[in-house]
Short mmCIF file of C-alpha atoms in Angstrom, two decimals:
data_model
loop_
_atom_site.label_atom_id
_atom_site.label_comp_id
_atom_site.label_asym_id
_atom_site.label_seq_id
_atom_site.Cartn_x
_atom_site.Cartn_y
_atom_site.Cartn_z
CA MET A 1 14.33 90.09 143.07
CA ALA A 2 18.07 89.43 143.09
CA ARG A 3 19.36 86.82 140.60
CA VAL A 4 20.38 83.51 142.16
CA PRO A 5 24.14 83.00 141.66
CA THR A 6 25.26 80.02 139.55
CA SER A 7 28.37 77.89 139.40
CA LYS A 8 29.42 80.01 136.41
CA ASP A 9 29.40 83.09 138.67
CA VAL A 10 31.48 81.20 141.24
CA ALA A 11 33.99 80.23 138.57
CA LYS A 12 34.32 83.83 137.40
CA VAL A 13 34.91 85.19 140.92
CA ALA A 14 37.37 82.40 141.76
CA GLY A 15 39.22 82.72 138.44
CA VAL A 16 38.81 79.04 137.58
CA SER A 17 36.81 76.98 135.09
CA GLN A 18 33.21 76.00 135.74
CA SER A 19 34.23 72.33 135.68
CA THR A 20 36.73 73.01 138.48
CA VAL A 21 33.90 74.40 140.58
CA SER A 22 31.95 71.21 139.90
CA TYR A 23 34.91 69.04 140.92
CA VAL A 24 35.35 70.96 144.17
CA MET A 25 31.70 70.34 145.05
CA SER A 26 31.57 66.70 143.96
CA GLY A 27 35.04 65.59 145.05
CA LYS A 28 35.33 63.48 141.89
CA ARG A 29 38.81 64.79 141.05
CA PRO A 30 41.71 65.90 143.23
CA ILE A 31 41.94 69.68 143.54
CA SER A 32 44.79 71.64 145.10
CA GLU A 33 44.14 73.22 148.48
CA LYS A 34 44.77 76.68 147.03
CA THR A 35 42.21 76.20 144.27
CA ARG A 36 39.69 74.66 146.65
CA ARG A 37 40.02 77.67 148.95
CA LEU A 38 39.49 80.08 146.04
CA VAL A 39 36.30 78.28 145.02
CA GLU A 40 34.95 78.01 148.58
CA ASP A 41 35.67 81.68 149.26
CA ALA A 42 33.83 82.64 146.05
CA MET A 43 30.86 80.45 147.04
CA GLU A 44 30.71 82.15 150.43
CA GLN A 45 31.00 85.62 148.92
CA LEU A 46 28.14 84.95 146.49
CA LEU A 47 26.04 82.94 148.97
CA TYR A 48 26.02 80.21 146.33
CA GLN A 49 23.72 77.34 147.29
CA PRO A 50 24.41 74.24 145.18
CA HIS A 51 21.27 72.40 146.30
CA ALA A 52 18.99 75.34 145.62
CA GLY A 53 20.66 76.10 142.27
CA ALA A 54 20.50 72.58 140.90
CA ARG A 55 16.91 71.59 140.16
CA ALA A 56 17.79 67.92 139.95
CA LEU A 57 19.01 68.01 143.55
CA ALA A 58 16.38 70.38 144.90
CA SER A 59 14.51 67.66 146.77
CA GLN A 60 17.61 66.21 148.45
CA ARG A 61 18.32 66.89 152.10
CA THR A 62 21.44 66.69 154.18
CA ASN A 63 19.56 65.30 157.20
CA ILE A 64 21.46 67.79 159.33
CA ILE A 65 20.21 70.57 161.63
CA ALA A 66 22.69 73.34 162.41
CA ILE A 67 22.69 74.88 165.89
CA VAL A 68 24.19 78.36 165.63
CA HIS A 69 25.35 79.48 169.06
CA PRO A 70 28.46 81.60 169.69
CA VAL A 71 30.33 80.20 172.66
CA LEU A 72 32.61 82.77 174.26
CA SER A 73 35.50 81.84 176.53
CA ASN A 74 34.16 83.95 179.41
CA LEU A 75 30.68 82.45 179.25
CA GLY A 76 31.43 78.80 178.57
CA VAL A 77 28.99 76.14 177.40
CA GLY A 78 27.42 74.92 180.66
CA GLY A 79 24.26 76.96 180.31
CA ILE A 80 23.42 75.69 176.83
CA MET A 81 24.22 71.99 177.11
CA ALA A 82 20.68 70.99 178.14
CA PHE A 83 19.35 72.76 175.04
CA ILE A 84 21.89 71.16 172.72
CA ASP A 85 21.48 67.70 174.23
CA GLU A 86 17.70 67.78 173.81
CA ILE A 87 17.85 69.17 170.27
CA ALA A 88 20.29 66.42 169.32
CA ALA A 89 18.09 63.74 170.91
CA GLN A 90 14.96 64.97 169.14
CA ALA A 91 16.86 65.21 165.84
CA ARG A 92 18.18 61.64 166.15
CA ARG A 93 14.63 60.39 166.63
CA ARG A 94 13.99 61.73 163.13
CA ASP A 95 17.22 60.33 161.66
CA TYR A 96 18.88 63.74 161.67
CA ASP A 97 22.32 64.75 162.90
CA VAL A 98 23.33 68.06 164.47
CA LEU A 99 26.05 70.47 163.35
CA LEU A 100 27.13 72.83 166.14
CA VAL A 101 28.40 76.20 164.88
CA THR A 102 30.09 78.03 167.75
CA ALA A 103 32.18 80.76 166.11
CA ASP A 104 31.24 84.28 167.22
CA GLU A 105 30.75 85.50 163.65
CA GLY A 106 27.37 87.17 163.90
CA LYS A 107 25.46 86.96 160.64
CA GLU A 108 28.40 85.41 158.79
CA SER A 109 27.88 82.11 160.60
CA LEU A 110 24.36 81.89 159.18
CA ARG A 111 25.56 82.95 155.72
CA ARG A 112 28.27 80.28 155.75
CA VAL A 113 25.95 77.43 156.75
CA ALA A 114 23.24 78.50 154.31
CA GLY A 115 25.55 79.35 151.43
CA ARG A 116 27.32 76.00 151.55
CA ALA A 117 24.07 74.08 152.08
CA LEU A 118 25.56 72.38 155.14
CA ALA A 119 22.18 71.84 156.81
CA ASP A 120 18.49 71.61 155.98
CA ALA A 121 17.46 73.97 158.77
CA MET A 122 18.97 76.06 161.54
CA VAL A 123 18.35 76.71 165.22
CA VAL A 124 19.67 80.15 166.18
CA MET A 125 20.55 80.73 169.86
CA GLU A 126 22.00 83.46 172.09
CA VAL A 127 19.52 85.86 170.50
CA LYS A 128 19.99 89.58 171.00
CA ALA A 129 17.31 92.25 171.24
CA GLU A 130 18.79 93.68 168.04
CA ASP A 131 20.16 90.68 166.17
CA GLU A 132 21.75 91.08 162.75
CA ARG A 133 21.16 87.39 162.03
CA ALA A 134 17.44 88.10 161.62
CA GLU A 135 18.15 89.87 158.32
CA VAL A 136 20.05 86.84 157.00
CA ALA A 137 17.36 84.42 158.18
CA ARG A 138 14.77 86.26 156.10
CA GLY A 139 16.81 85.88 152.91
CA ILE A 140 18.01 82.26 152.93
CA ALA A 141 16.34 79.19 151.52
CA GLN A 142 16.63 77.02 154.62
CA PRO A 143 14.09 77.52 157.42
CA SER A 144 15.48 78.89 160.66
CA LEU A 145 14.07 78.94 164.16
CA PHE A 146 15.25 81.37 166.83
CA ILE A 147 15.35 80.28 170.48
CA GLY A 148 14.74 83.73 171.91
CA TYR A 149 13.45 86.60 169.86
CA PRO A 150 14.79 89.92 168.63
CA ASP A 151 12.60 92.97 169.16
CA GLU A 152 11.59 93.04 165.49
CA ALA A 153 9.91 89.63 165.82
CA LEU A 154 7.06 91.30 167.73
CA ASP A 155 6.11 93.31 164.65
CA GLU A 156 2.89 91.93 163.16
CA HIS A 157 4.53 91.72 159.73
CA SER A 158 7.59 89.80 160.91
CA THR A 159 8.39 86.56 159.08
CA LEU A 160 10.68 85.24 161.84
CA HIS A 161 9.89 82.03 163.70
CA CYS A 162 10.87 82.31 167.37
CA ILE A 163 10.32 80.23 170.49
CA ASP A 164 11.47 80.86 174.04
CA PHE A 165 10.75 80.40 177.70
CA ASP A 166 8.50 83.13 179.12
CA PHE A 167 11.16 85.02 181.09
CA ALA A 168 8.76 87.87 181.89
CA GLY A 169 6.20 85.46 183.31
CA GLY A 170 8.93 83.79 185.34
CA ALA A 171 10.00 87.13 186.83
CA GLU A 172 6.42 87.89 187.85
CA LEU A 173 6.05 84.54 189.63
CA LEU A 174 9.35 84.86 191.51
CA VAL A 175 8.79 88.43 192.64
CA GLY A 176 5.21 87.56 193.58
CA GLU A 177 6.43 84.68 195.74
CA LEU A 178 8.69 86.99 197.74
CA ILE A 179 5.96 89.60 198.09
CA GLY A 180 3.60 86.90 199.35
CA ALA A 181 6.20 85.95 201.97
CA GLY A 182 6.03 89.51 203.31
CA VAL A 183 9.54 90.72 202.46
CA HIS A 184 10.13 94.47 202.95
CA GLU A 185 12.60 94.71 200.07
CA ILE A 186 13.71 92.57 197.12
CA VAL A 187 17.25 92.40 195.77
CA VAL A 188 17.79 90.70 192.43
CA LEU A 189 21.28 89.27 191.98
CA GLY A 190 21.16 89.50 188.22
CA TRP A 191 23.36 88.34 185.39
CA GLY A 192 26.91 89.66 185.31
CA PRO A 193 28.09 92.59 183.18
CA GLU A 194 29.60 90.21 180.61
CA VAL A 195 26.17 88.70 179.92
CA VAL A 196 24.36 92.05 179.88
CA ALA A 197 26.95 93.47 177.48
CA ARG A 198 26.09 90.74 174.99
CA GLY A 199 22.64 92.29 174.55
CA VAL A 200 20.85 88.95 174.95
CA ASN A 201 17.13 89.55 174.84
CA TYR A 202 15.99 87.63 177.92
CA VAL A 203 17.72 89.94 180.41
CA PRO A 204 15.64 93.09 179.76
CA ARG A 205 12.46 91.03 179.47
CA PHE A 206 13.02 89.50 182.89
CA ARG A 207 14.13 92.75 184.49
CA ARG A 208 11.25 94.89 183.21
CA ARG A 209 8.61 92.49 184.53
CA ALA A 210 10.39 92.01 187.88
CA GLU A 211 10.54 95.77 188.45
CA ALA A 212 6.95 96.31 187.32
CA THR A 213 5.60 93.54 189.58
CA ALA A 214 7.43 94.92 192.63
CA ALA A 215 6.36 98.49 191.87
CA ALA A 216 2.71 97.46 191.56
CA ALA A 217 2.90 95.96 195.05
CA GLY A 218 4.77 98.94 196.50
CA VAL A 219 7.82 96.82 197.40
CA PRO A 220 11.26 98.34 196.70
CA LEU A 221 13.39 96.31 194.30
CA ARG A 222 17.12 96.68 193.66
CA TRP A 223 18.93 95.09 190.74
CA VAL A 224 22.59 94.15 191.16
CA GLU A 225 24.73 92.83 188.29
CA VAL A 226 27.06 90.19 189.71
CA PRO A 227 29.67 88.17 187.79
CA ARG A 228 29.18 84.45 188.35
CA ASP A 229 32.13 83.77 190.64
CA SER A 230 32.29 83.21 194.38
CA VAL A 231 34.47 86.23 195.16
CA ALA A 232 32.16 88.70 193.40
CA ILE A 233 29.05 87.14 194.92
CA ARG A 234 30.48 87.24 198.45
CA ALA A 235 31.45 90.89 197.96
CA ALA A 236 27.92 91.71 196.78
CA LEU A 237 26.44 90.01 199.85
CA ASP A 238 28.81 91.99 202.10
CA ASP A 239 27.34 95.18 200.68
CA LEU A 240 23.73 93.97 200.85
CA LEU A 241 23.84 92.58 204.37
CA GLY A 242 26.17 95.11 205.96
CA SER A 243 23.33 97.10 207.49
CA GLY A 244 21.95 94.02 209.24
CA SER A 245 18.71 94.18 207.28
CA VAL A 246 18.06 91.02 205.25
CA PRO A 247 16.07 91.53 202.00
CA GLY A 248 14.35 88.85 200.00
CA LEU A 249 16.75 87.54 197.37
CA LEU A 250 15.93 86.65 193.77
CA LEU A 251 18.80 84.83 192.09
CA ALA A 252 18.86 85.14 188.31
CA ASP A 253 22.26 83.44 188.12
CA GLY A 254 24.98 82.03 190.38
CA VAL A 255 22.61 79.92 192.47
CA PRO A 256 25.06 77.44 194.05
CA GLU A 257 27.65 80.15 194.70
CA THR A 258 25.11 82.42 196.40
CA LEU A 259 23.53 79.65 198.49
CA GLY A 260 26.97 78.55 199.63
CA ALA A 261 27.92 82.11 200.63
CA LEU A 262 24.70 82.52 202.63
CA LEU A 263 25.20 79.27 204.51
CA ASP A 264 28.80 80.21 205.27
CA ARG A 265 27.41 83.34 206.95
CA GLY A 266 25.03 81.26 209.06
CA LEU A 267 22.01 82.43 207.04
CA ARG A 268 19.82 79.49 206.12
CA PRO A 269 17.31 80.04 203.29
CA GLY A 270 13.79 79.39 204.47
CA ARG A 271 14.73 80.19 208.07
CA ASP A 272 16.79 83.40 208.11
CA VAL A 273 16.29 84.69 204.57
CA ASP A 274 13.80 84.21 201.75
CA VAL A 275 15.41 83.09 198.49
CA VAL A 276 13.93 82.28 195.09
CA ALA A 277 15.78 81.52 191.88
CA LEU A 278 15.57 81.28 188.14
CA CYS A 279 17.25 77.92 187.50
CA THR A 280 16.53 74.41 186.31
CA ASP A 281 14.75 71.98 188.60
CA ALA A 282 17.88 69.83 188.77
CA GLU A 283 19.97 72.75 190.00
CA ALA A 284 17.30 73.88 192.47
CA GLU A 285 17.00 70.41 194.03
CA ALA A 286 20.76 69.87 194.18
CA GLN A 287 21.31 72.63 196.76
CA ALA A 288 21.83 72.01 200.49
CA VAL A 289 18.50 73.82 200.90
CA PRO A 290 16.29 73.03 197.88
CA VAL A 291 15.32 76.34 196.29
CA THR A 292 11.89 77.64 195.35
CA ALA A 293 12.41 78.27 191.67
CA VAL A 294 11.12 78.85 188.18
CA SER A 295 12.87 76.64 185.64
CA GLN A 296 13.78 77.96 182.19
CA GLN A 297 12.66 74.53 180.94
CA PRO A 298 15.48 74.07 178.43
CA ARG A 299 14.36 70.61 177.41
CA ASP A 300 10.73 71.59 176.87
CA VAL A 301 11.80 74.63 174.83
CA SER A 302 14.16 72.50 172.75
CA ARG A 303 11.60 69.76 172.17
CA HIS A 304 8.99 72.26 170.98
CA ALA A 305 11.64 73.98 168.84
CA VAL A 306 12.57 70.79 166.97
CA GLU A 307 8.93 69.80 166.45
CA TRP A 308 8.23 73.23 164.96
CA LEU A 309 11.39 73.20 162.85
CA PHE A 310 10.36 69.96 161.15
CA GLN A 311 6.98 71.51 160.40
CA LEU A 312 8.80 74.43 158.78
CA LEU A 313 10.82 72.03 156.63
CA ASP A 314 7.52 70.93 155.10
CA ASP A 315 6.05 74.44 155.07
CA PRO A 316 8.90 77.00 154.93
CA ALA A 317 6.47 79.78 153.96
CA ALA A 318 4.51 79.52 157.23
CA PRO A 319 3.82 82.97 158.69
CA GLY A 320 6.15 84.40 161.32
CA GLU A 321 5.27 83.82 164.95
CA VAL A 322 6.64 84.11 168.49
CA ARG A 323 5.78 81.22 170.81
CA LEU A 324 6.46 81.19 174.56
CA VAL A 325 6.70 78.16 176.85
CA PRO A 326 4.79 79.16 180.03
CA ALA A 327 6.58 79.69 183.34
CA HIS A 328 5.74 77.59 186.41
CA LEU A 329 6.96 78.06 189.99
CA THR A 330 7.88 75.08 192.17
CA ARG A 331 7.88 75.72 195.92
CA ARG A 332 10.61 74.05 197.95
CA GLN A 333 12.27 75.02 201.26
CA SER A 334 13.97 78.37 200.70
CA VAL A 335 11.05 80.72 201.45
CA ARG A 336 9.56 81.17 204.92
CA PRO A 337 5.80 80.69 205.18
CA PRO A 338 3.97 83.99 205.71
CA ASN A 339 3.17 84.86 209.32
#
């Protein structure tokens, strides 16, 4: 087992005295910015954890949960705000604050938060099928909980703790609803290339089950990657509807933009075309034609995540597990009743 680094190791790497390292951490004496940076860089390099290294402070907590979610300029933050808001609300109920870490640093973001003991536990989001942060999570003292799961979490020996919405179950319900309505073909307007390129794990899970469900029923299914903007969505609909044949539509993203484009064409969901969507209940009900949908249940997922995370704070050695919040379909007005 690797030796735990000490403040003496930090001092050696930084080229300063051990007392200077102590002053940087305690703030009891003024330290130049240059020296402070040298010490902090050495701490990060060594993954030095003051709270873990000092037995007298081992029982102290920061009362902070870190949410590690890279926010990219082309993706924005709209899709994650319900998660963050609910995590923060649940944390406040337990007298905890939230630290939001948004830099797209990969595993270094986890290393930085853990190495500086900035939080007692971490929620890791925007999880990829192959996620390098899993390796770091296995080696740090603070418990971490992934919203989403990398492929390795399904291994029976995995020590990762992961929770997510059941995207595969949601795909099965949505495709099944269109099949039940008697559509002759299903077109999925899926996530855009910029989302797929990120390697987030929910996209292949949803797609595999959607395709398998349609194939089992003998209904052709096409998958179209569409950027979430009105111009791209209208162009995609031009291609899909050019032949005059109207397929059943499953919207994985871009719900308001797609509904607006259909209505502009004189196609009313539930009358002229069957439409289902993967979106929150609030978004589904806010449309001119309320949409039959499966919600990703961001607040339920977040509430369960925080409850589990506090259990892990008391029992960090709990065995690894993947938990899924079940999918439910809510029928509204966007699918025609079967003849």
